[in-house]
Each structure stands twice: as structure tokens, then as C-alpha cells.
JSON list of C-alpha atoms in Angstrom, two decimals:
[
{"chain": "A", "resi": 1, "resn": "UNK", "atom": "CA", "xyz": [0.00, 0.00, 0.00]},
{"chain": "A", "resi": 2, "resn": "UNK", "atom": "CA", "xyz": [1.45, 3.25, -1.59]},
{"chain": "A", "resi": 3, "resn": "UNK", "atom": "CA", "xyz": [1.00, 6.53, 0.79]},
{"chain": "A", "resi": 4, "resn": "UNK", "atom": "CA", "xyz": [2.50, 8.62, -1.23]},
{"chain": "A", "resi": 5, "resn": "UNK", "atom": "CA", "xyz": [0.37, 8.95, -4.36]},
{"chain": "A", "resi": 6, "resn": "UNK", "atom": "CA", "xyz": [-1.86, 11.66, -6.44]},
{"chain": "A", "resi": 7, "resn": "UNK", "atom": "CA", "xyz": [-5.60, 10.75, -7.27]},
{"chain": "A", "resi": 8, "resn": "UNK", "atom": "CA", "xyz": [-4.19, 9.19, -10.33]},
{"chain": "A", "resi": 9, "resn": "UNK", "atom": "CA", "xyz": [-2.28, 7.32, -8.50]},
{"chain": "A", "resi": 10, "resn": "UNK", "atom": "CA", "xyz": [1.34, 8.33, -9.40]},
{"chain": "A", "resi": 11, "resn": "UNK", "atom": "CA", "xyz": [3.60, 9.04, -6.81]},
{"chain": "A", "resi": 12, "resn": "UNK", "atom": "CA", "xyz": [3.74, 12.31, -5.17]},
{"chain": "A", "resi": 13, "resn": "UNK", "atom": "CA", "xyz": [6.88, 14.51, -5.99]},
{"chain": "A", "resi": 14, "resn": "UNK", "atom": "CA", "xyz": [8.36, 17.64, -5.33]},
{"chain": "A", "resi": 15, "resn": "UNK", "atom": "CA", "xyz": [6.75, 20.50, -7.21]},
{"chain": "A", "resi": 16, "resn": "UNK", "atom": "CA", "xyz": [4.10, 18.60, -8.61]},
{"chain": "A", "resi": 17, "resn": "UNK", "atom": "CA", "xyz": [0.23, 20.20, -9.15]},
{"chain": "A", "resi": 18, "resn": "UNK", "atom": "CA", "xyz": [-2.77, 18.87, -8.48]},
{"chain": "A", "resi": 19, "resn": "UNK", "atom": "CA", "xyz": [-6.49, 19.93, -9.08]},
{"chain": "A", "resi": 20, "resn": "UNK", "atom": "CA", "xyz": [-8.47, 22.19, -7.26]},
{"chain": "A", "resi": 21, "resn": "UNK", "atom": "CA", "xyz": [-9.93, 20.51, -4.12]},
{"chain": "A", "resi": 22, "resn": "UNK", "atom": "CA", "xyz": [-6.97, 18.23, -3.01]},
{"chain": "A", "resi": 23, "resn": "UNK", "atom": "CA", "xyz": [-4.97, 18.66, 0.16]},
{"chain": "A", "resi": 24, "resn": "UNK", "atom": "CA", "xyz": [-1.87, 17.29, 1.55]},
{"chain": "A", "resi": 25, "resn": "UNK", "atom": "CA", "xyz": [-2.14, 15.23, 4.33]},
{"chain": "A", "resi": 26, "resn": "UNK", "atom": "CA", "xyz": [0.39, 13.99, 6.20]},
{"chain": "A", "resi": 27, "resn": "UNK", "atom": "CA", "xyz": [-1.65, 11.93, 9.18]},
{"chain": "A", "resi": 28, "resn": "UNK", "atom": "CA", "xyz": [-0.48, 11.48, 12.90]},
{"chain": "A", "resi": 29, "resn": "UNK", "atom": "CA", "xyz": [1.96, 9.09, 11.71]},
{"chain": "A", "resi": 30, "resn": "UNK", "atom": "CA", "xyz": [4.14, 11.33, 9.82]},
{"chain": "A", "resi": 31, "resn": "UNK", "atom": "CA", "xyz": [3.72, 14.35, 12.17]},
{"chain": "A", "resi": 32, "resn": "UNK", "atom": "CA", "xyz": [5.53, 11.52, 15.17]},
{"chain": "A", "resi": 33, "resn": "UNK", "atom": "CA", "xyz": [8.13, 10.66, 12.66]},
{"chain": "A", "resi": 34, "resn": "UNK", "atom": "CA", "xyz": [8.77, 13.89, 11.63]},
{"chain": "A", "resi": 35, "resn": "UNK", "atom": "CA", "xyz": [8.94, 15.32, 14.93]},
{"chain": "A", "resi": 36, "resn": "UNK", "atom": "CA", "xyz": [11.37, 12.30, 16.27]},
{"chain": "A", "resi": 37, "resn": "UNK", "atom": "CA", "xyz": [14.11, 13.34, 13.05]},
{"chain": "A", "resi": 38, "resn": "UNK", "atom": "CA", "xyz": [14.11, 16.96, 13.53]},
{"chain": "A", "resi": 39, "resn": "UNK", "atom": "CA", "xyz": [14.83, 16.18, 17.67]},
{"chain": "A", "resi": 40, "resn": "UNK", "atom": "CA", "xyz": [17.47, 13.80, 16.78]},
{"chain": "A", "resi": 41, "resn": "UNK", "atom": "CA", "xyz": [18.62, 15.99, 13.78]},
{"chain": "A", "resi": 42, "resn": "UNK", "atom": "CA", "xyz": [18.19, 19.47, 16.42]},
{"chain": "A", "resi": 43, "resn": "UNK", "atom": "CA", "xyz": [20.71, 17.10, 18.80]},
{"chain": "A", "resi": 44, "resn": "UNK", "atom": "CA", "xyz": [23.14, 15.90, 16.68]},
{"chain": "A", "resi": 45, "resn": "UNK", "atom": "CA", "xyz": [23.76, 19.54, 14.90]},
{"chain": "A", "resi": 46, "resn": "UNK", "atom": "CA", "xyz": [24.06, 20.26, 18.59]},
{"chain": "A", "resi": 47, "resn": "UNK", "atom": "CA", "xyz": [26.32, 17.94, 19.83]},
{"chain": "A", "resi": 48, "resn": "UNK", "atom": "CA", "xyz": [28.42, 17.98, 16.72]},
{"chain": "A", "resi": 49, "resn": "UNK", "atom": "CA", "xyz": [29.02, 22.32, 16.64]},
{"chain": "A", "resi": 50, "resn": "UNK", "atom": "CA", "xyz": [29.82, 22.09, 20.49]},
{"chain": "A", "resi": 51, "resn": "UNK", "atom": "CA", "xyz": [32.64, 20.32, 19.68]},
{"chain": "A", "resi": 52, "resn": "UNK", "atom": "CA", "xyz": [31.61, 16.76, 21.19]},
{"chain": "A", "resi": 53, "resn": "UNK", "atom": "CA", "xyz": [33.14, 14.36, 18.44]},
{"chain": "A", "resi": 54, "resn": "UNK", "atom": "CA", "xyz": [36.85, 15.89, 18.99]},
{"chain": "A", "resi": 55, "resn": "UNK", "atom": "CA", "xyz": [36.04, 13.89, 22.54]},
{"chain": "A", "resi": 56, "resn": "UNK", "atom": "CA", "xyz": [36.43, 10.22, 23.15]},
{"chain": "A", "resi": 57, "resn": "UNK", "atom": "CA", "xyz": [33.48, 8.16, 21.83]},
{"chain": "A", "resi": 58, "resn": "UNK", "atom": "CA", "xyz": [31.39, 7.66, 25.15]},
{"chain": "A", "resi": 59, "resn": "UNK", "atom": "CA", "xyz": [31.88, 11.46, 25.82]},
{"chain": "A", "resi": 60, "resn": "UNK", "atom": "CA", "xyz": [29.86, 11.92, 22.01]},
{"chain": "A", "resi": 61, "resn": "UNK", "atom": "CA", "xyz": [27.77, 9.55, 22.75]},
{"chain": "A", "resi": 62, "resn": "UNK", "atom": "CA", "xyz": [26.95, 10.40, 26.43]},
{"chain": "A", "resi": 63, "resn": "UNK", "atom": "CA", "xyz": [26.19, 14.01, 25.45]},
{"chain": "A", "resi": 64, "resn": "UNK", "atom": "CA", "xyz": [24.13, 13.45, 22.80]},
{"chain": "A", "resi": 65, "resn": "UNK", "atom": "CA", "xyz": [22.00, 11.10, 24.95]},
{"chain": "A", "resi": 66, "resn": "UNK", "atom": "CA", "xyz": [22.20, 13.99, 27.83]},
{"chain": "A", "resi": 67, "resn": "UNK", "atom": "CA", "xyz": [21.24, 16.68, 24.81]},
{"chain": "A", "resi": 68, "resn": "UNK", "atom": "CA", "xyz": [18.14, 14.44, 23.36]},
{"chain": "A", "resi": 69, "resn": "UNK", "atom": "CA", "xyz": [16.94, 14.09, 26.99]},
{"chain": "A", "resi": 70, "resn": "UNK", "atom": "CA", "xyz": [16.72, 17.17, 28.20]},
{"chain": "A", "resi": 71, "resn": "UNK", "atom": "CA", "xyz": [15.84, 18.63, 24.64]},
{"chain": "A", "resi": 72, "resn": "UNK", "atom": "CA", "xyz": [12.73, 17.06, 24.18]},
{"chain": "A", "resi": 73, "resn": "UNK", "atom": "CA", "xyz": [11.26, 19.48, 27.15]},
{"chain": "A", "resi": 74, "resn": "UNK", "atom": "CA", "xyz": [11.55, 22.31, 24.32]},
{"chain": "A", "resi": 75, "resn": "UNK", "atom": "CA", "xyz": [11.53, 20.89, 20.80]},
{"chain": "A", "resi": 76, "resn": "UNK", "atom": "CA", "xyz": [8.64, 18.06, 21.45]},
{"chain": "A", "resi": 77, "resn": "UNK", "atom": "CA", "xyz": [6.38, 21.31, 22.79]},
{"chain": "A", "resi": 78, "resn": "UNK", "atom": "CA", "xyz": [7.37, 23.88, 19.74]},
{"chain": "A", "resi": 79, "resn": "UNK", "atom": "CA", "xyz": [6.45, 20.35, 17.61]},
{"chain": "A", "resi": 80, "resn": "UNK", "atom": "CA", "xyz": [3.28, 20.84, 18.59]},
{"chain": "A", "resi": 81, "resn": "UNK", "atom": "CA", "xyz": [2.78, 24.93, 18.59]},
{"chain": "A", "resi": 82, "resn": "UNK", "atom": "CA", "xyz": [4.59, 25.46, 15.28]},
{"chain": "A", "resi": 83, "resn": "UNK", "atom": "CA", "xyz": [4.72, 22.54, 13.38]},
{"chain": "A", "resi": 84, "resn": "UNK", "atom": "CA", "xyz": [1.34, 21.26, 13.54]},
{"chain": "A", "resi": 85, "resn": "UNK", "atom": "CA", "xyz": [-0.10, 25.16, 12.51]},
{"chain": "A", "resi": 86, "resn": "UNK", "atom": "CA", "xyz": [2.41, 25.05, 9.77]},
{"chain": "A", "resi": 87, "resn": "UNK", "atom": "CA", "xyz": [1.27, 21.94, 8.17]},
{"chain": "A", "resi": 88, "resn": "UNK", "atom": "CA", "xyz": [-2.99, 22.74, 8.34]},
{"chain": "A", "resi": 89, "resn": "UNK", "atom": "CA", "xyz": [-1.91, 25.84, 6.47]},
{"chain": "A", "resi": 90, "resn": "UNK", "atom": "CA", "xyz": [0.32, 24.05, 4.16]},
{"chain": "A", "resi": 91, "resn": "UNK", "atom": "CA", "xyz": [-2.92, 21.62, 3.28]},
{"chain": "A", "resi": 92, "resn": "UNK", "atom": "CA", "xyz": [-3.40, 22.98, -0.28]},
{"chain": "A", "resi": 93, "resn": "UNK", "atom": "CA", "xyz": [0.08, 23.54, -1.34]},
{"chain": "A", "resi": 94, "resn": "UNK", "atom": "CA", "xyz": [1.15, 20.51, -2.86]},
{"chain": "A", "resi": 95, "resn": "UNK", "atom": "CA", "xyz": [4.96, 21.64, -3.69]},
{"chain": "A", "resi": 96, "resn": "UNK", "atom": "CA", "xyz": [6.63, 19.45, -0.52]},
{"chain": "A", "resi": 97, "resn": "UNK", "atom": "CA", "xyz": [9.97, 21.81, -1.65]},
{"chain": "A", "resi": 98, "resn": "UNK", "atom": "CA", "xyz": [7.47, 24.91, -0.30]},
{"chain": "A", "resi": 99, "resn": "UNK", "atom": "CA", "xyz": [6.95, 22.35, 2.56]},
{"chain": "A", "resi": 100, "resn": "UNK", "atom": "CA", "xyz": [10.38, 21.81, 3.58]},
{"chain": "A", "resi": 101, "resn": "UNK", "atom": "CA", "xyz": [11.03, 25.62, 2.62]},
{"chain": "A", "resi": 102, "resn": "UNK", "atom": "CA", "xyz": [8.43, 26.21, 5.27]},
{"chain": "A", "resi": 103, "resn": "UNK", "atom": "CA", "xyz": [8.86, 24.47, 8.32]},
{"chain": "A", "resi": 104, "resn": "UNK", "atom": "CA", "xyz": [12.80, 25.29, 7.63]},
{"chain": "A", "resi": 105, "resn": "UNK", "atom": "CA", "xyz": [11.04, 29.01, 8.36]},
{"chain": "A", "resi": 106, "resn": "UNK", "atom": "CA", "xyz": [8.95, 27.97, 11.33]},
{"chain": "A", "resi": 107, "resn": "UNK", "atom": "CA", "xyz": [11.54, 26.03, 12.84]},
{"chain": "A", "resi": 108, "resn": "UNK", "atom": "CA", "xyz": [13.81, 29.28, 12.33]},
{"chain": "A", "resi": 109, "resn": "UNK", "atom": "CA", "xyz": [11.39, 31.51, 14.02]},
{"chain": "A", "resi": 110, "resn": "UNK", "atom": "CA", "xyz": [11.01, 29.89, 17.97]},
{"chain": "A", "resi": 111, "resn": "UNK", "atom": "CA", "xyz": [14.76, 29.50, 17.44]},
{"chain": "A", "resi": 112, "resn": "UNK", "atom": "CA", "xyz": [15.61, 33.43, 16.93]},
{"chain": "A", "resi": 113, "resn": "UNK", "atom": "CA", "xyz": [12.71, 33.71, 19.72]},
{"chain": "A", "resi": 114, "resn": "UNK", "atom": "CA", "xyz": [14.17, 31.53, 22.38]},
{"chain": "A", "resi": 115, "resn": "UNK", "atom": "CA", "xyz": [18.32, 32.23, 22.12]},
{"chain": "A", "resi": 116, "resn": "UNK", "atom": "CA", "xyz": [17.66, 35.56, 20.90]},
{"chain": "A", "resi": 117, "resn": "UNK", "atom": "CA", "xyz": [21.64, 36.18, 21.83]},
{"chain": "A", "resi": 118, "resn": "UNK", "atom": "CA", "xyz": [22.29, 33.43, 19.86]},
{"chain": "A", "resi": 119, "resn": "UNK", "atom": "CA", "xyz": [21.15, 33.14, 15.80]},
{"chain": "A", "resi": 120, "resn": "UNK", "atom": "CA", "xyz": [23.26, 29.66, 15.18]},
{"chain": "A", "resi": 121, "resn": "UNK", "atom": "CA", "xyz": [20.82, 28.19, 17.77]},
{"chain": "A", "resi": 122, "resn": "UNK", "atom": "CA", "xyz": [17.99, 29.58, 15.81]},
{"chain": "A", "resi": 123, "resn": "UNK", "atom": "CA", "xyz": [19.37, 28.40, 12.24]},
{"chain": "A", "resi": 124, "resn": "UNK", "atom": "CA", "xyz": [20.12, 24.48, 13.97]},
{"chain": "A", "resi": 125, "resn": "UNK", "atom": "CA", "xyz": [16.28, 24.38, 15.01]},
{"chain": "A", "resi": 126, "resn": "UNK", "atom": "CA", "xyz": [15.16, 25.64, 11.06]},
{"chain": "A", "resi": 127, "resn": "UNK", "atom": "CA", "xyz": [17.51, 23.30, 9.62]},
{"chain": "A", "resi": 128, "resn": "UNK", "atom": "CA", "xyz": [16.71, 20.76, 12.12]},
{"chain": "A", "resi": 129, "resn": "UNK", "atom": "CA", "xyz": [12.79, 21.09, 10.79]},
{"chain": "A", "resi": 130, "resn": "UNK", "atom": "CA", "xyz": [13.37, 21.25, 7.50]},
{"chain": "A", "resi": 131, "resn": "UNK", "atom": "CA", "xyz": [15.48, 17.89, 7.66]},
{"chain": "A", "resi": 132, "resn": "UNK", "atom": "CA", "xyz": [12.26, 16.50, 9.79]},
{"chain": "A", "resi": 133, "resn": "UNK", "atom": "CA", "xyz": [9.95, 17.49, 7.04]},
{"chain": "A", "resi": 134, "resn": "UNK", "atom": "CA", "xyz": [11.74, 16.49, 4.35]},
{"chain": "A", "resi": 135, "resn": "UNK", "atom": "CA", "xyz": [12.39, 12.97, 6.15]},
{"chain": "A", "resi": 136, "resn": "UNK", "atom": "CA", "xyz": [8.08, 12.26, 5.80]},
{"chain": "A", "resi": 137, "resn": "UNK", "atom": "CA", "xyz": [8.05, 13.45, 1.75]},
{"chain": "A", "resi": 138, "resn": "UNK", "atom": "CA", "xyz": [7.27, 9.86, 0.99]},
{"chain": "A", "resi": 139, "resn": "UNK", "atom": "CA", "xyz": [4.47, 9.87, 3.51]},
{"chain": "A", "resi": 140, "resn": "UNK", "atom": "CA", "xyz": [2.65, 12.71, 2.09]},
{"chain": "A", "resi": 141, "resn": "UNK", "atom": "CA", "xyz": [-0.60, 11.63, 0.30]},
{"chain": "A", "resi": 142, "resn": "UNK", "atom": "CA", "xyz": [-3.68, 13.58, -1.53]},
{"chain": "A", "resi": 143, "resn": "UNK", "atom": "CA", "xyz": [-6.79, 13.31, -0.77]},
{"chain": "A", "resi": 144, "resn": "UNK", "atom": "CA", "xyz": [-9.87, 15.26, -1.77]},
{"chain": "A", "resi": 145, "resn": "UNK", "atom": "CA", "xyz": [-11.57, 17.67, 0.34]},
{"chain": "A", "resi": 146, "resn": "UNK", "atom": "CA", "xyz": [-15.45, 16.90, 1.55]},
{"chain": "A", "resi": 147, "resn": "UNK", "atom": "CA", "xyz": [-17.95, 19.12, -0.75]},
{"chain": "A", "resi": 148, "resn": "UNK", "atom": "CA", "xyz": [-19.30, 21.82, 1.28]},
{"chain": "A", "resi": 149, "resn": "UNK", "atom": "CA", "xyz": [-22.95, 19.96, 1.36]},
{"chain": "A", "resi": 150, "resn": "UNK", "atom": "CA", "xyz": [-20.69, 17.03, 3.19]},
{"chain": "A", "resi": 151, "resn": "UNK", "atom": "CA", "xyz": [-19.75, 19.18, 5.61]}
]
């Protein structure tokens, strides 16, 4: 079973259109994965600029456990408040490039906002959602939107 497919049933790619009355939908499946990437992604960026992997091997790896630990008390919450918002507005752009493109900017945004001293902080957590959106690409199916006298 293909997720990933227009209503002709070809597979969904970057950039392609789609007629009026579609929507992307990505389902509570892809929203976990994504989520779980960009935290692992956010950490490892993390771990890796700090300097970590010029340590011994158990320092990297004890760090980046330590880092994914006490991350997910920030990036698991701004998930939820920027990711989920970004992807209901996203519904009827089918271009997953403008997707990616797009959570890269939302993930940006409570970056700047929460190490305001610090913009590399702020560029890790876009790049870090970007990477999570673009891991779930394959997930991202069409479907057709109710008529308004189904609603």
C-alpha cells in the first residue's frame, strides 16, 4: 500500500500540481516521525558544533543522549505549537519543496525567539525542521476535500 500517491495514482513529488480541491495530508503518523528526526537531527547539529566528536566516543555519545533528553522538554512542545499550525496551512500547497522551505522558516522563528543572543541556535532548530519534514516526503498523500454539502 502506496502513501504517497496523487488521485491518479502516481507518486507524489516535489513541485508537482494537483487539481483544485486536493490537500496534503500527512496523518499522525508522519507528524511523530517527523517530529522524532528533527529532535534527533536538532541534537546531533548540537552535539556535533559544540565540539563533542573531537572527545572520546562515550563522551559523544553520552552528550548526545544527555542533549536528546533534556531537549525534548523544548523541541517536542514547539512540535506541537509550530509545526502542527504550519502543516494545516500548508494543506493545499502541494509543492513538498514549499513544505520543507516552510517548516525550515517555522523552525527558524522559535529558534531566533528563544536564544535571541544566539542566531546559530535559531538556524540548527530551522535546519533541524526542515530535515524533519523532508524525512516524511514519501508519507505525504492527496486526498480530496469533503464538498461543502458534506460538511
Amino acid at each position: 500500500m502506496s502513501t504517497t500517491t496523487r488521485p491518479d495514482n502516481m507518486p507524489l513529488a516535489f513541485g508537482c500540481n494537483h487539481p483544485a480541491g486536493t490537500r496534503v495530508v500527512l496523518g499522525m503518523r508522519g507528524f511523530i516521525i517527523g517530529s522524532l528526526v528533527a529532535h534527533a537531527a536538532f541534537n546531533l547539529i548540537l552535539v556535533v558544533f559544540a565540539g563533542a566528536p573531537q572527545q572520546d566516543a562515550f563522551y559523544f555519545l553520552f552528550m548526545a543522549l544527555l542533549v536528546f533528553i533534556f531537549s525534548a522538554v523544548v523541541v517536542l512542545p514547539v512540535a506541537v505549537i509550530f509545526g502542527a499550525p504550519t502543516a494545516l496551512a500548508l494543506r493545499r500547497v502541494h509543492s513538498q519543496t514549499l513544505h520543507v522551505l516552510a517548516f525550515f522558516a517555522a523552525g527558524l522563528l522559535p529558534g531566533l525567539l528563544l536564544f535571541p543572543g544566539n542566531p546559530q541556535l535559531g538556524l540548527i532548530s530551522g535546519a533541524a525542521a526542515g530535515i524533519g519534514r523532508l524525512s516524511v516526503w514519501r508519507l505525504a498523500r492527496i486526498e480530496h476535500e469533503p464538498a461543502k454539502s458534506d460538511r
